[in-house]
Amino acid sequence: MEKNVIVSASAELLDSIFEGAKRLYPKETLLLLRGKKSKNAIHVSDLVVPPLAVYGYGFANLPFHMLPMDFSVVGTVHSHPSGNIKPSSVDLNHFFGRVLMIVGFPFDSTENVAVYDSKGEKLQFKLTAD
């Protein structure tokens, strides 16, 4: 994927991600991102709580083979309770979809959000009004 891809989401959706991360803290959370890609933009419009996900201290996992086929899923988002918003090698090895969003403690601003492609390259993230 090109580095100039812009990933966007509404402030309301980001607040929902933060709220989920805060509720599970200090465990990690994991959600699927549903949205659309067009040219150099990916807009995340919805969140999907994955079935059979496991949330733990320092990890979150889900059986991808158990997911129903859903071509609107553009990636995943998970929390890093440590506050570090860089992907680990495990994060990149379990990459699913087009983007990986990581939210870090204290889960309260866009400074606590980073989005990456499958190679671990950081993508631009912006909030939208919708």
PDB file of C-alpha atoms in Angstrom:
ATOM      1  CA  MET A   1       0.000   0.000   0.000  1.00  0.00           C
ATOM      2  CA  GLU A   2       1.212   3.506  -0.764  1.00  0.00           C
ATOM      3  CA  LYS A   3       2.438   5.599   2.159  1.00  0.00           C
ATOM      4  CA  ASN A   4       0.222   8.542   1.156  1.00  0.00           C
ATOM      5  CA  VAL A   5      -2.968   6.656   2.045  1.00  0.00           C
ATOM      6  CA  ILE A   6      -5.137   8.627   4.457  1.00  0.00           C
ATOM      7  CA  VAL A   7      -7.212   6.687   6.969  1.00  0.00           C
ATOM      8  CA  SER A   8     -10.177   8.560   8.420  1.00  0.00           C
ATOM      9  CA  ALA A   9     -12.844   7.969  11.033  1.00  0.00           C
ATOM     10  CA  SER A  10     -15.371  10.085  12.887  1.00  0.00           C
ATOM     11  CA  ALA A  11     -14.660  11.476  16.343  1.00  0.00           C
ATOM     12  CA  GLU A  12     -17.658   9.486  17.603  1.00  0.00           C
ATOM     13  CA  LEU A  13     -16.202   6.221  16.301  1.00  0.00           C
ATOM     14  CA  LEU A  14     -12.805   7.004  17.819  1.00  0.00           C
ATOM     15  CA  ASP A  15     -14.497   7.775  21.145  1.00  0.00           C
ATOM     16  CA  SER A  16     -16.182   4.354  20.998  1.00  0.00           C
ATOM     17  CA  ILE A  17     -12.797   2.699  20.443  1.00  0.00           C
ATOM     18  CA  PHE A  18     -11.320   4.641  23.368  1.00  0.00           C
ATOM     19  CA  GLU A  19     -14.260   3.751  25.622  1.00  0.00           C
ATOM     20  CA  GLY A  20     -13.859   0.056  24.888  1.00  0.00           C
ATOM     21  CA  ALA A  21     -10.117   0.239  25.558  1.00  0.00           C
ATOM     22  CA  LYS A  22     -10.708   2.039  28.860  1.00  0.00           C
ATOM     23  CA  ARG A  23     -13.277  -0.542  29.978  1.00  0.00           C
ATOM     24  CA  LEU A  24     -10.914  -3.456  29.377  1.00  0.00           C
ATOM     25  CA  TYR A  25      -7.784  -1.678  30.656  1.00  0.00           C
ATOM     26  CA  PRO A  26      -5.241  -3.042  31.620  1.00  0.00           C
ATOM     27  CA  LYS A  27      -6.159  -5.832  29.198  1.00  0.00           C
ATOM     28  CA  GLU A  28      -5.867  -5.303  25.456  1.00  0.00           C
ATOM     29  CA  THR A  29      -8.963  -4.948  23.313  1.00  0.00           C
ATOM     30  CA  LEU A  30      -9.466  -5.990  19.685  1.00  0.00           C
ATOM     31  CA  LEU A  31     -12.126  -4.887  17.198  1.00  0.00           C
ATOM     32  CA  LEU A  32     -12.660  -5.183  13.470  1.00  0.00           C
ATOM     33  CA  LEU A  33     -12.840  -2.007  11.397  1.00  0.00           C
ATOM     34  CA  ARG A  34     -15.525  -1.816   8.736  1.00  0.00           C
ATOM     35  CA  GLY A  35     -15.327   0.800   6.000  1.00  0.00           C
ATOM     36  CA  LYS A  36     -14.539   1.631   2.381  1.00  0.00           C
ATOM     37  CA  LYS A  37     -11.396   2.201   0.354  1.00  0.00           C
ATOM     38  CA  SER A  38     -11.338   4.622  -2.551  1.00  0.00           C
ATOM     39  CA  LYS A  39      -8.146   5.671  -4.333  1.00  0.00           C
ATOM     40  CA  ASN A  40      -5.737   6.776  -1.578  1.00  0.00           C
ATOM     41  CA  ALA A  41      -8.304   6.934   1.205  1.00  0.00           C
ATOM     42  CA  ILE A  42      -9.801   4.466   3.625  1.00  0.00           C
ATOM     43  CA  HIS A  43     -12.784   5.640   5.644  1.00  0.00           C
ATOM     44  CA  VAL A  44     -13.631   3.593   8.721  1.00  0.00           C
ATOM     45  CA  SER A  45     -17.359   3.798   9.368  1.00  0.00           C
ATOM     46  CA  ASP A  46     -18.187   1.010  11.831  1.00  0.00           C
ATOM     47  CA  LEU A  47     -16.772  -1.306  14.459  1.00  0.00           C
ATOM     48  CA  VAL A  48     -17.417  -5.024  14.725  1.00  0.00           C
ATOM     49  CA  VAL A  49     -16.943  -6.931  17.970  1.00  0.00           C
ATOM     50  CA  PRO A  50     -15.344 -10.177  16.826  1.00  0.00           C
ATOM     51  CA  PRO A  51     -16.885 -13.415  18.062  1.00  0.00           C
ATOM     52  CA  LEU A  52     -14.764 -15.626  20.309  1.00  0.00           C
ATOM     53  CA  ALA A  53     -12.094 -12.961  20.868  1.00  0.00           C
ATOM     54  CA  VAL A  54      -9.791 -13.361  23.853  1.00  0.00           C
ATOM     55  CA  TYR A  55      -8.576 -10.281  25.730  1.00  0.00           C
ATOM     56  CA  GLY A  56      -5.575 -10.559  27.998  1.00  0.00           C
ATOM     57  CA  TYR A  57      -2.723  -8.760  29.692  1.00  0.00           C
ATOM     58  CA  GLY A  58      -0.330  -7.966  26.854  1.00  0.00           C
ATOM     59  CA  PHE A  59      -2.341  -9.654  24.095  1.00  0.00           C
ATOM     60  CA  ALA A  60      -5.671  -9.888  22.328  1.00  0.00           C
ATOM     61  CA  ASN A  61      -6.490 -12.601  19.844  1.00  0.00           C
ATOM     62  CA  LEU A  62      -9.315 -13.944  17.750  1.00  0.00           C
ATOM     63  CA  PRO A  63      -9.759 -17.017  15.575  1.00  0.00           C
ATOM     64  CA  PHE A  64      -9.768 -15.388  12.118  1.00  0.00           C
ATOM     65  CA  HIS A  65     -10.843 -18.676  10.523  1.00  0.00           C
ATOM     66  CA  MET A  66     -14.108 -18.455  12.489  1.00  0.00           C
ATOM     67  CA  LEU A  67     -15.090 -15.047  11.099  1.00  0.00           C
ATOM     68  CA  PRO A  68     -17.892 -14.823   8.547  1.00  0.00           C
ATOM     69  CA  MET A  69     -16.840 -13.507   5.140  1.00  0.00           C
ATOM     70  CA  ASP A  70     -17.238  -9.738   5.251  1.00  0.00           C
ATOM     71  CA  PHE A  71     -15.534  -7.772   2.496  1.00  0.00           C
ATOM     72  CA  SER A  72     -16.340  -4.474   4.214  1.00  0.00           C
ATOM     73  CA  VAL A  73     -13.768  -5.188   6.962  1.00  0.00           C
ATOM     74  CA  VAL A  74     -10.760  -2.968   6.207  1.00  0.00           C
ATOM     75  CA  GLY A  75      -8.627  -3.954   9.198  1.00  0.00           C
ATOM     76  CA  THR A  76      -8.370  -4.200  12.947  1.00  0.00           C
ATOM     77  CA  VAL A  77      -7.885  -1.919  15.908  1.00  0.00           C
ATOM     78  CA  HIS A  78      -6.427  -2.961  19.213  1.00  0.00           C
ATOM     79  CA  SER A  79      -5.217  -1.247  22.325  1.00  0.00           C
ATOM     80  CA  HIS A  80      -1.768  -1.074  23.855  1.00  0.00           C
ATOM     81  CA  PRO A  81      -2.281  -0.433  27.590  1.00  0.00           C
ATOM     82  CA  SER A  82       1.428   0.463  27.846  1.00  0.00           C
ATOM     83  CA  GLY A  83       0.817   3.585  25.752  1.00  0.00           C
ATOM     84  CA  ASN A  84       3.265   2.473  23.032  1.00  0.00           C
ATOM     85  CA  ILE A  85       1.455   2.881  19.708  1.00  0.00           C
ATOM     86  CA  LYS A  86       4.054   1.138  17.548  1.00  0.00           C
ATOM     87  CA  PRO A  87       3.214  -2.315  16.185  1.00  0.00           C
ATOM     88  CA  SER A  88       5.079  -5.314  17.542  1.00  0.00           C
ATOM     89  CA  SER A  89       6.311  -8.122  15.304  1.00  0.00           C
ATOM     90  CA  VAL A  90       3.364 -10.187  16.590  1.00  0.00           C
ATOM     91  CA  ASP A  91       0.994  -7.390  15.506  1.00  0.00           C
ATOM     92  CA  LEU A  92       2.459  -7.398  12.000  1.00  0.00           C
ATOM     93  CA  ASN A  93       2.548 -11.191  11.751  1.00  0.00           C
ATOM     94  CA  HIS A  94      -1.183 -11.339  12.587  1.00  0.00           C
ATOM     95  CA  PHE A  95      -2.133  -8.464  10.288  1.00  0.00           C
ATOM     96  CA  PHE A  96      -5.690  -8.718   8.929  1.00  0.00           C
ATOM     97  CA  GLY A  97      -7.177  -6.491   6.233  1.00  0.00           C
ATOM     98  CA  ARG A  98      -5.645  -3.317   4.847  1.00  0.00           C
ATOM     99  CA  VAL A  99      -4.843  -1.397   8.030  1.00  0.00           C
ATOM    100  CA  LEU A 100      -3.865  -1.910  11.640  1.00  0.00           C
ATOM    101  CA  MET A 101      -4.934   0.815  14.068  1.00  0.00           C
ATOM    102  CA  ILE A 102      -3.367   0.931  17.511  1.00  0.00           C
ATOM    103  CA  VAL A 103      -4.698   3.065  20.349  1.00  0.00           C
ATOM    104  CA  GLY A 104      -2.536   3.641  23.404  1.00  0.00           C
ATOM    105  CA  PHE A 105      -3.137   4.599  27.001  1.00  0.00           C
ATOM    106  CA  PRO A 106      -4.563   7.027  28.175  1.00  0.00           C
ATOM    107  CA  PHE A 107      -6.956   6.646  25.207  1.00  0.00           C
ATOM    108  CA  ASP A 108      -8.049  10.271  25.004  1.00  0.00           C
ATOM    109  CA  SER A 109      -6.753  12.024  21.864  1.00  0.00           C
ATOM    110  CA  THR A 110      -5.485  11.491  18.335  1.00  0.00           C
ATOM    111  CA  GLU A 111      -1.974  11.559  19.829  1.00  0.00           C
ATOM    112  CA  ASN A 112      -2.859   8.102  21.216  1.00  0.00           C
ATOM    113  CA  VAL A 113      -3.703   6.704  17.750  1.00  0.00           C
ATOM    114  CA  ALA A 114      -1.529   5.324  14.975  1.00  0.00           C
ATOM    115  CA  VAL A 115      -2.446   3.457  11.789  1.00  0.00           C
ATOM    116  CA  TYR A 116      -0.119   1.147   9.869  1.00  0.00           C
ATOM    117  CA  ASP A 117      -0.051  -0.860   6.669  1.00  0.00           C
ATOM    118  CA  SER A 118       0.971  -4.517   6.510  1.00  0.00           C
ATOM    119  CA  LYS A 119       4.656  -3.581   6.237  1.00  0.00           C
ATOM    120  CA  GLY A 120       4.539  -1.560   9.455  1.00  0.00           C
ATOM    121  CA  GLU A 121       4.658   1.786   7.641  1.00  0.00           C
ATOM    122  CA  LYS A 122       2.746   4.504   9.426  1.00  0.00           C
ATOM    123  CA  LEU A 123      -0.223   5.966   7.564  1.00  0.00           C
ATOM    124  CA  GLN A 124      -1.842   9.361   8.010  1.00  0.00           C
ATOM    125  CA  PHE A 125      -4.925   9.403  10.266  1.00  0.00           C
ATOM    126  CA  LYS A 126      -7.549  12.141  10.372  1.00  0.00           C
ATOM    127  CA  LEU A 127     -10.888  12.701  12.047  1.00  0.00           C
ATOM    128  CA  THR A 128     -13.963  13.464   9.979  1.00  0.00           C
ATOM    129  CA  ALA A 129     -17.117  15.343  10.879  1.00  0.00           C
ATOM    130  CA  ASP A 130     -19.588  12.520  10.177  1.00  0.00           C
TER     131      ASP A 130
END
